[in-house]
Amino acid sequence: MNFEGLKFISTKQLKSRKDIDIILDLAKRVEPYGKGLKYTDILKDKVMATLFYEPSTRTKFSFNSAAYRLGANIISEIEPKFSSMYKGETLQDTLRMVEQYSDIIVMRHPERGSAKLASNFLSKPFINAGDGAGEHPTQALLDVYTILKEREEIDGLNIMLCGDLMYGRTIHSLIELLKFYEIRLFLVSPNQLTIPKKIKNTLDEYKVNYEVSTKMEDFLPITDLLYMTRVQKERFVDIEEYEKLKNSYIVDLNVIKKAKKGLSILHPLPRVNEISTEVDNYSGAAYFRQAGNGVYIRMALILLLLDRQLNFK
Ligand code: NCD
């Protein structure tokens, strides 16, 4: 697939493992630059605009770090409340204007579908950094990258996705990548936060071996990799409902005792109570390493979308 100029809205745009591998392979090669062990300013003539209309620390910092490590310049909103959107400007107008000032645009927005909308009238490369409860494609790529780094192979793994499968956009994007691998999936959530029907249809279509449950214990002894998620408070209309569900699953050392030996634990972060801090020193706790991997994946994507090749030597 051709990445040049792409408006990257959804992991559904990646049509095969080959497409995924192009990004992962490049991420691997740029790692030394992302860690500051090697230097490049290959994008010194480029400007990246970041628009974050929803809270973000990891995603924003790792996009910024990725751009800086490639020598690009960044323009961004310091505080969304200073944005012209608050004067009543439409998203269309804001983006059309931002496009005049930059070469690539990264946006996070609270509404599902906003990234697709944006892509309809933009002509510059664009990256969806999360659209409401919709998708978060760069997170999914860094998740797959992390799984490979932690486990070497994805094929053959039993993977449990646990927590808020309804509103968790990282889950939605990740499943669209995992469908290409030979895995077994356990989808564990409270009934109220179960996986959307559309995503189940995708799993059926790709003949993924999956089971749905409300209980972690059912599959813990055979799970190789556990991907925990936060109950997405900001998507709830009824805050009492959130209060009831927020502590449905908590991973502590007791859970690890019951789990298969060598269990890997991922989480897109931020965590609230889903993983107790006593787990942080467990060798399979990969969530901080996972956050670090965001830089390399985003460097790779920026290079691909701007069609710049690093001269690796
Ligand atoms: C996730 C998100 O924003 O969707 N965080 C992130 O980007 N690392 C997950 C979350 O907020 O729960």
XYZ file of N, CA, C and O in Angstrom, residues 214-296:
332
model
N -17.822 -12.371 31.021
C -17.757 -11.284 32.003
C -16.705 -11.610 33.076
O -16.436 -10.782 33.939
N -16.138 -12.797 32.996
C -15.220 -13.212 34.072
C -13.793 -13.453 33.582
O -13.551 -14.314 32.737
N -12.862 -12.721 34.154
C -11.441 -12.914 33.818
C -10.972 -14.333 34.142
O -10.192 -14.929 33.399
N -11.448 -14.807 35.305
C -10.976 -16.096 35.842
C -11.162 -17.227 34.834
O -10.383 -18.177 34.813
N -12.218 -17.110 33.997
C -12.513 -18.180 33.043
C -11.298 -18.530 32.181
O -11.106 -19.677 31.806
N -10.533 -17.502 31.821
C -9.468 -17.736 30.840
C -8.057 -17.450 31.350
O -7.093 -17.676 30.629
N -7.960 -16.938 32.570
C -6.639 -16.534 33.081
C -5.567 -17.626 32.959
O -4.438 -17.348 32.537
N -5.898 -18.887 33.312
C -4.843 -19.916 33.273
C -4.324 -20.228 31.871
O -3.306 -20.902 31.737
N -5.053 -19.765 30.831
C -4.565 -20.064 29.471
C -4.242 -18.791 28.679
O -4.009 -18.829 27.477
N -4.238 -17.654 29.373
C -3.964 -16.390 28.677
C -2.462 -16.092 28.666
O -1.811 -16.149 29.696
N -1.946 -15.761 27.465
C -0.526 -15.385 27.349
C -0.340 -13.888 27.542
O 0.679 -13.439 28.045
N -1.341 -13.132 27.069
C -1.188 -11.685 27.088
C -2.517 -11.028 27.458
O -3.549 -11.319 26.853
N -2.451 -10.180 28.463
C -3.647 -9.502 28.952
C -3.546 -8.024 28.607
O -2.580 -7.355 28.971
N -4.555 -7.526 27.871
C -4.594 -6.102 27.503
C -5.725 -5.462 28.307
O -6.893 -5.681 28.034
N -5.346 -4.722 29.349
C -6.340 -4.094 30.232
C -6.703 -2.711 29.706
O -5.867 -2.028 29.105
N -7.945 -2.300 29.978
C -8.335 -0.934 29.600
C -9.098 -0.265 30.732
O -9.680 -0.925 31.586
N -9.103 1.033 30.677
C -9.803 1.884 31.647
C -11.273 1.970 31.255
O -11.584 2.053 30.063
N -12.163 1.978 32.227
C -13.564 2.273 31.917
C -13.625 3.765 31.561
O -13.154 4.614 32.313
N -14.152 4.045 30.358
C -14.034 5.384 29.773
C -15.088 6.349 30.348
O -16.127 6.605 29.736
N -14.772 6.876 31.507
C -15.685 7.749 32.257
C -16.324 8.844 31.387
O -17.521 9.121 31.476
N -15.487 9.446 30.521
C -15.961 10.602 29.753
C -17.035 10.255 28.725
O -17.646 11.138 28.144
N -17.260 8.943 28.475
C -18.285 8.559 27.482
C -19.631 8.250 28.146
O -20.601 7.944 27.481
N -19.666 8.280 29.470
C -20.908 7.917 30.171
C -21.833 9.120 30.305
O -21.384 10.213 30.653
N -23.110 8.905 30.043
C -24.095 9.964 30.269
C -24.501 9.919 31.743
O -24.644 10.942 32.393
N -24.621 8.683 32.257
C -25.053 8.478 33.638
C -23.827 8.142 34.500
O -23.287 7.039 34.424
N -23.406 9.094 35.300
C -22.169 8.930 36.065
C -22.312 7.840 37.138
O -21.324 7.193 37.517
N -23.545 7.594 37.596
C -23.768 6.512 38.566
C -23.458 5.157 37.953
O -22.943 4.255 38.621
N -23.795 5.043 36.699
C -23.508 3.807 35.963
C -21.987 3.592 35.902
O -21.474 2.492 36.126
N -21.272 4.674 35.640
C -19.803 4.595 35.634
C -19.271 4.135 37.000
O -18.433 3.238 37.079
N -19.798 4.747 38.054
C -19.345 4.399 39.407
C -19.539 2.910 39.686
O -18.705 2.275 40.318
N -20.639 2.363 39.155
C -20.927 0.949 39.379
C -19.926 0.051 38.646
O -19.594 -1.031 39.103
N -19.476 0.516 37.485
C -18.671 -0.357 36.624
C -17.170 -0.141 36.732
O -16.381 -0.982 36.308
N -16.780 0.995 37.311
C -15.368 1.409 37.178
C -14.363 0.417 37.777
O -13.256 0.294 37.270
N -14.766 -0.298 38.806
C -13.812 -1.229 39.421
C -14.147 -2.694 39.134
O -13.871 -3.570 39.951
N -14.733 -2.936 37.972
C -15.162 -4.311 37.637
C -13.999 -5.301 37.656
O -14.161 -6.454 38.035
N -12.833 -4.859 37.195
C -11.674 -5.766 37.131
C -10.456 -5.046 37.678
O -10.175 -3.917 37.274
N -9.774 -5.710 38.577
C -8.538 -5.119 39.110
C -7.452 -6.196 39.085
O -7.618 -7.283 39.659
N -6.384 -5.893 38.382
C -5.279 -6.841 38.322
C -4.316 -6.539 39.460
O -3.764 -5.442 39.547
N -4.141 -7.510 40.339
C -3.157 -7.361 41.413
C -2.288 -8.636 41.425
O -2.430 -9.498 40.555
N -1.432 -8.743 42.413
C -0.506 -9.891 42.410
C -1.240 -11.218 42.567
O -0.786 -12.261 42.076
N -2.403 -11.160 43.184
C -3.233 -12.347 43.341
C -3.705 -12.876 41.981
O -3.727 -14.088 41.746
N -4.089 -11.969 41.135
C -4.524 -12.334 39.780
C -3.345 -12.976 39.026
O -3.492 -13.986 38.347
N -2.183 -12.375 39.182
C -0.997 -12.908 38.482
C -0.690 -14.331 38.957
O -0.300 -15.184 38.164
N -0.910 -14.582 40.230
C -0.695 -15.932 40.776
C -1.578 -16.963 40.078
O -1.172 -18.093 39.851
N -2.809 -16.529 39.761
C -3.767 -17.451 39.132
C -3.541 -17.585 37.628
O -4.142 -18.433 36.970
N -2.724 -16.698 37.084
C -2.574 -16.645 35.627
C -1.499 -17.607 35.134
O -0.709 -18.141 35.919
N -1.488 -17.791 33.830
C -0.455 -18.612 33.198
C 0.913 -17.984 33.468
O 1.053 -16.765 33.435
N 1.896 -18.821 33.650
C 3.242 -18.325 33.941
C 3.748 -17.490 32.750
O 3.547 -17.857 31.602
N 4.366 -16.378 33.074
C 4.938 -15.548 32.012
C 3.946 -14.579 31.390
O 4.250 -13.944 30.376
N 2.765 -14.457 31.978
C 1.743 -13.546 31.448
C 2.320 -12.153 31.164
O 3.000 -11.581 32.012
N 2.021 -11.620 29.963
C 2.394 -10.235 29.655
C 1.186 -9.352 29.884
O 0.060 -9.737 29.545
N 1.421 -8.168 30.445
C 0.299 -7.251 30.709
C 0.539 -5.919 29.988
O 1.564 -5.264 30.199
N -0.437 -5.570 29.149
C -0.384 -4.284 28.447
C -1.554 -3.415 28.897
O -2.574 -3.931 29.379
N -1.412 -2.129 28.719
C -2.485 -1.170 29.034
C -2.127 0.104 28.265
O -0.978 0.546 28.342
N -3.097 0.702 27.551
C -2.726 1.908 26.789
C -2.412 3.092 27.699
O -1.785 4.052 27.261
N -2.842 3.004 28.960
C -2.697 4.074 29.956
C -3.498 5.309 29.498
O -3.704 5.474 28.315
N -3.958 6.152 30.348
C -3.772 6.138 31.792
C -4.593 5.045 32.483
O -5.680 4.715 32.043
N -4.025 4.503 33.561
C -4.805 3.553 34.363
C -5.471 4.325 35.505
O -4.947 5.364 35.933
N -6.550 3.780 35.978
C -7.163 4.358 37.175
C -6.944 3.324 38.289
O -5.940 3.381 38.979
N -7.842 2.319 38.355
C -7.626 1.275 39.367
C -7.396 -0.101 38.755
O -7.222 -1.068 39.493
N -7.437 -0.198 37.422
C -7.469 -1.533 36.783
C -6.231 -2.374 37.058
O -6.280 -3.596 37.003
N -5.103 -1.707 37.267
C -3.887 -2.463 37.578
C -3.300 -1.842 38.835
O -2.982 -0.646 38.853
N -3.173 -2.644 39.858
C -2.662 -2.067 41.101
C -1.147 -1.863 40.967
O -0.463 -2.595 40.246
N -0.627 -0.857 41.656
C 0.773 -0.466 41.455
C 1.742 -1.569 41.882
O 2.886 -1.586 41.440
N 1.266 -2.496 42.723
C 2.153 -3.592 43.146
C 2.562 -4.476 41.965
O 3.535 -5.201 42.032
N 1.807 -4.364 40.857
C 2.111 -5.177 39.670
C 3.260 -4.563 38.853
O 3.913 -5.233 38.057
N 3.538 -3.288 39.083
C 4.494 -2.576 38.226
C 5.877 -3.227 38.185
O 6.572 -3.147 37.172
N 6.286 -3.860 39.266
C 7.615 -4.478 39.292
C 7.638 -5.901 38.749
O 8.696 -6.519 38.624
N 6.460 -6.420 38.413
C 6.369 -7.757 37.814
C 7.005 -7.705 36.415
O 6.754 -6.766 35.643
N 7.818 -8.693 36.079
C 8.593 -8.609 34.833
C 7.725 -8.559 33.576
O 8.120 -7.995 32.557
N 6.522 -9.126 33.633
C 5.640 -9.114 32.453
C 4.819 -7.842 32.315
O 4.069 -7.690 31.341
N 4.939 -6.927 33.282
C 4.189 -5.662 33.199
C 4.846 -4.783 32.143
O 5.925 -4.231 32.361
N 4.199 -4.680 30.983
C 4.871 -4.061 29.833
C 4.344 -2.667 29.515
O 4.763 -2.049 28.541
N 3.414 -2.152 30.342
C 2.707 -0.932 29.932
C 3.565 0.319 29.830
O 3.296 1.181 28.991
N 4.615 0.437 30.619
C 5.456 1.628 30.446
C 6.376 1.468 29.232
O 6.620 2.421 28.499
N 6.841 0.259 29.007
C 7.622 -0.003 27.775
C 6.741 0.286 26.564
O 7.184 0.849 25.564
N 5.466 -0.134 26.668
C 4.488 0.073 25.602
C 4.371 1.576 25.270
O 4.399 1.965 24.099
N 4.251 2.400 26.286
C 4.133 3.848 26.063
C 5.364 4.385 25.338
O 5.260 5.225 24.444
N 6.534 3.856 25.674
C 7.769 4.283 25.014
C 7.757 3.953 23.532
O 8.239 4.725 22.699
N 7.166 2.818 23.186
C 7.152 2.390 21.786
C 6.341 3.329 20.887
O 6.483 3.298 19.669
N 5.505 4.154 21.495
C 4.694 5.098 20.719
C 5.545 6.032 19.876
O 5.153 6.425 18.769
N 6.703 6.381 20.366
C 7.558 7.325 19.637
C 8.006 6.719 18.300
O 7.908 7.363 17.248
N 8.455 5.478 18.319
C 9.027 4.873 17.101
C 7.949 4.636 16.044
O 8.174 4.851 14.851
